Short mmCIF file of C-alpha atoms in Angstrom, two decimals:
data_model
loop_
_atom_site.label_atom_id
_atom_site.label_comp_id
_atom_site.label_asym_id
_atom_site.label_seq_id
_atom_site.Cartn_x
_atom_site.Cartn_y
_atom_site.Cartn_z
CA MET A 1 16.61 -72.17 -185.60
CA PHE A 2 18.37 -75.32 -184.29
CA LEU A 3 19.41 -74.04 -180.86
CA LEU A 4 17.11 -76.54 -179.17
CA GLN A 5 18.25 -79.46 -181.31
CA ILE A 6 21.01 -81.80 -180.08
CA ASP A 7 22.86 -84.34 -182.37
CA TRP A 8 23.52 -87.22 -179.97
CA ASP A 9 26.32 -89.45 -181.04
CA PRO A 10 28.07 -90.64 -177.91
CA ILE A 11 30.83 -93.22 -177.31
CA LYS A 12 28.94 -96.13 -175.61
CA TYR A 13 31.90 -98.08 -174.27
CA ILE A 14 35.60 -98.16 -173.79
CA ASP A 15 37.25 -100.91 -175.74
CA LEU A 16 39.88 -102.60 -173.42
CA GLY A 17 40.70 -105.22 -176.03
CA PHE A 18 39.58 -108.27 -174.08
CA PHE A 19 36.51 -106.45 -172.69
CA LYS A 20 34.23 -103.55 -173.57
CA LEU A 21 33.38 -101.39 -170.60
CA HIS A 22 29.87 -100.05 -171.35
CA PHE A 23 28.91 -96.73 -169.83
CA TYR A 24 25.37 -98.13 -169.29
CA SER A 25 26.92 -100.75 -166.95
CA LEU A 26 28.81 -97.93 -165.13
CA MET A 27 25.43 -96.19 -164.58
CA TRP A 28 24.10 -99.35 -162.87
CA ILE A 29 27.25 -99.46 -160.75
CA ALA A 30 26.82 -95.80 -159.83
CA ALA A 31 23.18 -96.46 -158.85
CA PHE A 32 24.14 -99.32 -156.62
CA VAL A 33 27.14 -97.56 -154.97
CA LEU A 34 25.16 -94.33 -154.19
CA GLY A 35 22.17 -96.44 -153.03
CA PHE A 36 24.41 -98.41 -150.74
CA ASN A 37 25.79 -95.22 -149.12
CA ILE A 38 22.39 -93.65 -148.70
CA THR A 39 21.06 -96.92 -147.13
CA LYS A 40 24.06 -96.94 -144.85
CA ARG A 41 23.05 -93.61 -143.46
CA ILE A 42 19.50 -94.75 -143.05
CA TYR A 43 20.57 -97.99 -141.31
CA LYS A 44 22.90 -96.03 -139.01
CA LYS A 45 19.96 -93.81 -138.03
CA GLU A 46 17.80 -96.86 -137.41
CA GLY A 47 20.46 -98.63 -135.37
CA GLN A 48 20.90 -101.52 -137.82
CA THR A 49 24.12 -103.55 -138.09
CA ASP A 50 26.65 -103.55 -140.88
CA GLU A 51 25.94 -107.21 -141.42
CA ALA A 52 22.28 -106.49 -142.10
CA LEU A 53 23.32 -103.76 -144.54
CA ASP A 54 25.70 -106.09 -146.44
CA SER A 55 22.94 -108.69 -146.74
CA LEU A 56 20.50 -106.08 -148.02
CA PHE A 57 22.98 -105.07 -150.70
CA ILE A 58 23.26 -108.65 -151.94
CA TYR A 59 19.50 -109.29 -151.94
CA SER A 60 18.84 -106.00 -153.70
CA VAL A 61 21.39 -106.51 -156.49
CA LEU A 62 20.30 -110.09 -157.24
CA GLY A 63 16.60 -109.20 -157.02
CA ILE A 64 16.71 -106.07 -159.16
CA MET A 65 19.00 -107.48 -161.86
CA LEU A 66 17.21 -110.76 -162.14
CA GLY A 67 13.70 -109.25 -162.02
CA ALA A 68 14.55 -106.50 -164.49
CA ARG A 69 15.84 -109.06 -166.97
CA LEU A 70 12.96 -111.56 -166.57
CA GLY A 71 10.50 -108.61 -166.69
CA HIS A 72 11.81 -107.49 -170.04
CA VAL A 73 11.59 -111.03 -171.52
CA ILE A 74 8.11 -111.70 -170.14
CA PHE A 75 6.59 -108.32 -170.95
CA TYR A 76 8.42 -107.33 -174.10
CA GLN A 77 10.49 -110.15 -175.66
CA PRO A 78 9.00 -113.57 -174.76
CA GLU A 79 10.45 -115.09 -177.97
CA LEU A 80 13.90 -115.29 -176.25
CA ILE A 81 12.61 -118.16 -174.12
CA THR A 82 12.50 -120.44 -177.18
CA GLU A 83 14.94 -118.70 -179.56
CA ASP A 84 17.87 -117.76 -177.35
CA PHE A 85 17.22 -119.04 -173.81
CA PHE A 86 20.65 -118.67 -172.21
CA SER A 87 20.87 -115.00 -173.33
CA ILE A 88 18.18 -114.28 -170.76
CA PHE A 89 20.50 -114.90 -167.89
CA LEU A 90 23.96 -114.39 -169.40
CA PRO A 91 25.53 -111.24 -170.94
CA PHE A 92 25.92 -112.98 -174.24
CA LYS A 93 24.02 -113.47 -177.45
CA PHE A 94 24.09 -117.04 -178.89
CA LYS A 95 21.64 -116.84 -181.75
CA GLY A 96 23.29 -115.90 -185.00
CA GLY A 97 26.83 -116.15 -183.49
CA PHE A 98 28.42 -115.83 -180.12
CA GLU A 99 28.69 -112.17 -178.96
CA PHE A 100 29.22 -110.33 -175.65
CA THR A 101 26.30 -107.89 -175.28
CA GLY A 102 26.29 -107.06 -171.59
CA PHE A 103 22.97 -107.24 -169.78
CA GLN A 104 20.61 -105.61 -172.32
CA GLY A 105 16.84 -105.48 -172.03
CA LEU A 106 15.88 -104.61 -168.46
CA ALA A 107 12.35 -103.74 -167.47
CA SER A 108 11.66 -101.54 -164.46
CA HIS A 109 8.27 -103.19 -163.73
CA GLY A 110 10.06 -106.55 -163.43
CA ALA A 111 12.68 -104.97 -161.19
CA ALA A 112 10.00 -103.52 -158.95
CA ILE A 113 8.23 -106.84 -158.45
CA ALA A 114 11.47 -108.73 -157.82
CA MET A 115 12.57 -106.00 -155.35
CA ILE A 116 9.45 -106.53 -153.28
CA ILE A 117 9.98 -110.35 -153.32
CA SER A 118 13.66 -110.07 -152.46
CA MET A 119 12.89 -107.76 -149.59
CA TYR A 120 10.37 -110.22 -148.25
CA LEU A 121 13.05 -112.95 -148.30
CA TYR A 122 15.64 -110.55 -146.80
CA ASN A 123 13.32 -109.57 -144.01
CA LYS A 124 12.46 -113.20 -143.30
CA LYS A 125 16.00 -114.42 -143.24
CA VAL A 126 17.84 -111.44 -141.90
CA LEU A 127 15.99 -108.39 -140.65
CA HIS A 128 13.01 -109.96 -138.83
CA LYS A 129 10.97 -106.76 -138.74
CA THR A 130 8.24 -106.28 -141.43
CA VAL A 131 8.43 -106.20 -145.15
CA LEU A 132 6.99 -102.68 -145.17
CA TRP A 133 9.58 -101.43 -142.76
CA ILE A 134 12.43 -102.20 -145.12
CA LEU A 135 10.40 -101.11 -148.22
CA ASP A 136 9.72 -97.74 -146.60
CA ARG A 137 13.45 -97.24 -146.47
CA VAL A 138 14.89 -98.87 -149.60
CA VAL A 139 12.64 -96.81 -151.88
CA VAL A 140 14.64 -93.70 -151.09
CA PRO A 141 17.97 -95.01 -152.76
CA VAL A 142 15.96 -96.93 -155.40
CA ALA A 143 14.44 -93.71 -156.65
CA LEU A 144 17.83 -92.18 -157.01
CA GLY A 145 19.06 -95.36 -158.80
CA ALA A 146 16.29 -94.90 -161.35
CA VAL A 147 17.86 -91.60 -162.42
CA PHE A 148 21.14 -93.29 -163.39
CA VAL A 149 19.39 -96.14 -165.24
CA ARG A 150 17.59 -93.67 -167.44
CA ILE A 151 20.78 -91.70 -168.08
CA GLY A 152 22.29 -95.03 -169.19
CA ASN A 153 19.34 -95.53 -171.60
CA PHE A 154 20.10 -92.15 -173.04
CA ILE A 155 23.69 -92.89 -173.53
CA ASN A 156 22.64 -96.16 -175.27
CA SER A 157 20.14 -94.32 -177.52
CA GLU A 158 17.44 -96.68 -176.31
CA ILE A 159 13.86 -96.32 -175.06
CA ILE A 160 13.68 -93.22 -177.39
CA GLY A 161 10.86 -90.70 -177.61
CA LYS A 162 8.63 -89.88 -180.59
CA TYR A 163 9.48 -87.38 -183.25
CA THR A 164 8.82 -83.87 -182.04
CA ASN A 165 8.02 -82.59 -185.54
CA SER A 166 9.83 -79.40 -184.63
CA ASP A 167 13.35 -78.06 -184.11
CA PHE A 168 13.29 -79.15 -180.49
CA GLY A 169 14.65 -82.54 -179.46
CA VAL A 170 17.52 -84.97 -179.78
CA VAL A 171 18.74 -86.55 -182.98
CA PHE A 172 19.90 -90.09 -182.10
CA MET A 173 22.54 -90.32 -184.87
CA GLN A 174 23.62 -93.88 -184.03
CA LEU A 175 20.23 -95.02 -184.97
CA GLY A 176 20.64 -93.40 -188.40
CA GLU A 177 18.23 -90.59 -187.43
CA THR A 178 18.08 -87.14 -188.89
CA GLU A 179 14.97 -85.79 -187.17
CA PRO A 180 14.74 -84.72 -183.46
CA ARG A 181 12.91 -86.90 -180.97
CA HIS A 182 11.75 -86.33 -177.46
CA PRO A 183 14.55 -87.18 -175.03
CA ALA A 184 12.13 -89.30 -173.00
CA GLN A 185 14.93 -90.89 -171.00
CA LEU A 186 16.00 -87.45 -169.72
CA TYR A 187 12.41 -86.47 -168.98
CA GLU A 188 12.18 -89.45 -166.74
CA ALA A 189 15.59 -89.03 -165.18
CA VAL A 190 14.80 -85.38 -164.18
CA CYS A 191 11.45 -86.37 -162.78
CA TYR A 192 13.05 -89.16 -160.77
CA VAL A 193 15.40 -86.64 -159.23
CA PHE A 194 12.38 -84.95 -157.74
CA VAL A 195 10.88 -88.21 -156.69
CA PHE A 196 14.08 -88.97 -154.77
CA LEU A 197 14.15 -85.53 -153.18
CA ILE A 198 10.47 -85.79 -152.03
CA LEU A 199 11.14 -89.24 -150.49
CA PHE A 200 14.34 -88.06 -148.94
CA TYR A 201 12.52 -85.09 -147.42
CA PHE A 202 9.67 -87.16 -146.04
CA TYR A 203 12.05 -89.69 -144.48
CA TRP A 204 14.50 -87.27 -142.85
CA LYS A 205 12.33 -84.25 -142.16
CA THR A 206 8.97 -85.69 -141.20
CA LYS A 207 7.60 -88.56 -139.11
CA LYS A 208 6.06 -90.24 -142.15
CA SER A 209 8.55 -93.08 -141.91
CA GLU A 210 6.69 -94.12 -138.74
CA GLN A 211 3.50 -94.56 -140.74
CA GLN A 212 4.11 -98.00 -142.05
CA GLY A 213 3.66 -98.29 -145.77
CA PHE A 214 3.37 -94.60 -146.46
CA LEU A 215 6.76 -93.94 -148.03
CA PHE A 216 6.56 -97.16 -150.04
CA GLY A 217 3.15 -96.06 -151.34
CA LEU A 218 4.38 -92.56 -152.09
CA PHE A 219 7.20 -94.02 -154.07
CA LEU A 220 4.83 -96.16 -156.15
CA VAL A 221 2.46 -93.33 -156.85
CA LEU A 222 5.19 -90.78 -157.86
CA LEU A 223 7.51 -93.04 -159.84
CA TRP A 224 4.87 -94.91 -161.79
CA SER A 225 2.80 -91.74 -162.42
CA VAL A 226 5.93 -90.29 -164.02
CA ARG A 227 6.40 -93.47 -166.08
CA PHE A 228 2.72 -93.42 -167.10
CA PHE A 229 2.76 -89.88 -168.50
CA VAL A 230 6.22 -89.96 -170.11
CA GLU A 231 5.03 -93.10 -172.01
CA TYR A 232 2.86 -90.73 -174.14
CA VAL A 233 6.03 -89.36 -175.79
CA LYS A 234 7.92 -92.68 -176.04
CA GLU A 235 8.03 -94.99 -179.05
CA ALA A 236 6.30 -98.29 -178.25
CA GLN A 237 8.94 -100.87 -177.08
CA ASN A 238 6.84 -103.52 -178.64
CA PRO A 239 5.85 -102.33 -182.23
CA GLU A 240 2.95 -104.86 -182.33
CA ARG A 241 1.27 -102.87 -179.49
CA ALA A 242 1.90 -99.43 -180.89
CA ASP A 243 -1.76 -98.85 -181.68
CA TRP A 244 -3.04 -99.69 -178.22
CA ILE A 245 -4.85 -96.92 -176.42
CA LEU A 246 -2.50 -97.48 -173.49
CA ASN A 247 0.85 -99.18 -174.11
CA THR A 248 2.39 -101.99 -172.08
CA GLY A 249 4.31 -99.62 -169.80
CA GLN A 250 1.17 -97.65 -168.94
CA LEU A 251 -0.91 -100.79 -168.32
CA LEU A 252 1.74 -102.19 -166.02
CA SER A 253 2.01 -98.85 -164.15
CA ILE A 254 -1.60 -98.57 -163.18
CA PRO A 255 -1.67 -101.46 -160.67
CA PHE A 256 1.46 -100.00 -158.98
CA ILE A 257 -0.18 -96.53 -158.65
CA LEU A 258 -3.30 -98.07 -157.14
CA ILE A 259 -1.36 -100.13 -154.72
CA GLY A 260 0.57 -97.03 -153.74
CA LEU A 261 -2.60 -95.13 -153.01
CA TYR A 262 -3.82 -97.96 -150.88
CA PHE A 263 -0.70 -97.93 -148.74
CA MET A 264 -0.71 -94.17 -148.43
CA PHE A 265 -4.32 -93.68 -147.40
CA ILE A 266 -6.12 -96.96 -146.58
CA TYR A 267 -3.67 -99.46 -145.17
CA LYS A 268 -3.66 -99.97 -141.40
CA PRO A 269 -0.98 -102.16 -139.89
CA LYS A 270 -2.24 -104.92 -137.67
CA THR A 271 -1.82 -104.24 -133.96
CA GLU A 272 -0.71 -106.88 -131.62
CA LEU A 273 -3.29 -108.19 -129.06
CA LYS A 274 -2.28 -107.50 -125.49
#
């Protein structure tokens, strides 16, 4: 009867005494390390230098982390701006007592926006090609990184799904739960594996990387479509918006999907006049 029910009560961190090593943080590290190695292969294929790769890594890390944090604050927890401002940028909580929390509260929509901005700056300062050239290539490792981020959310018992009202699902015991919920984090993680494989295939096995903007557009359509539909089985991250027809995550996903369709089927790069 309960073969499809999992009681989830993981260890979230290793206590080193002076420091708590959170597995969620390790998932982010794994995402960046694997992403770096995939990008290294891509850059080698494209004849780019190691210096350009190192700069890309720095721009990516800063852009994604800063954007993800600011995105969460702006879209889901704006009260932090006035109530605990420094906790936005530091891995500490100051309100109600000083506490090391790690970087909690990261929004993928904010990360996506910041990634585009950081790639614009990277291209302008370092690469000197086009923004779409680099975006068409970085979306491959970014898609894989999204898998590890969602696994990290599952380990943390956060971004949980709705109750299944059946024997199927995951009981998040650390939240004091007794009824199974949809493992929405794992739904997304599995789907993102396929997003990565599709992008990987199109880049390595077809000539679509030569169609400027196509892979970037495909990434936007696939990833945010997954996000849009999985949101139907998620608990609202902002309880005050729980009764909306479409929640915040879905509303923010729609523009990305439309932009992706534009770059896949409509966008035509400007040709140089001879």
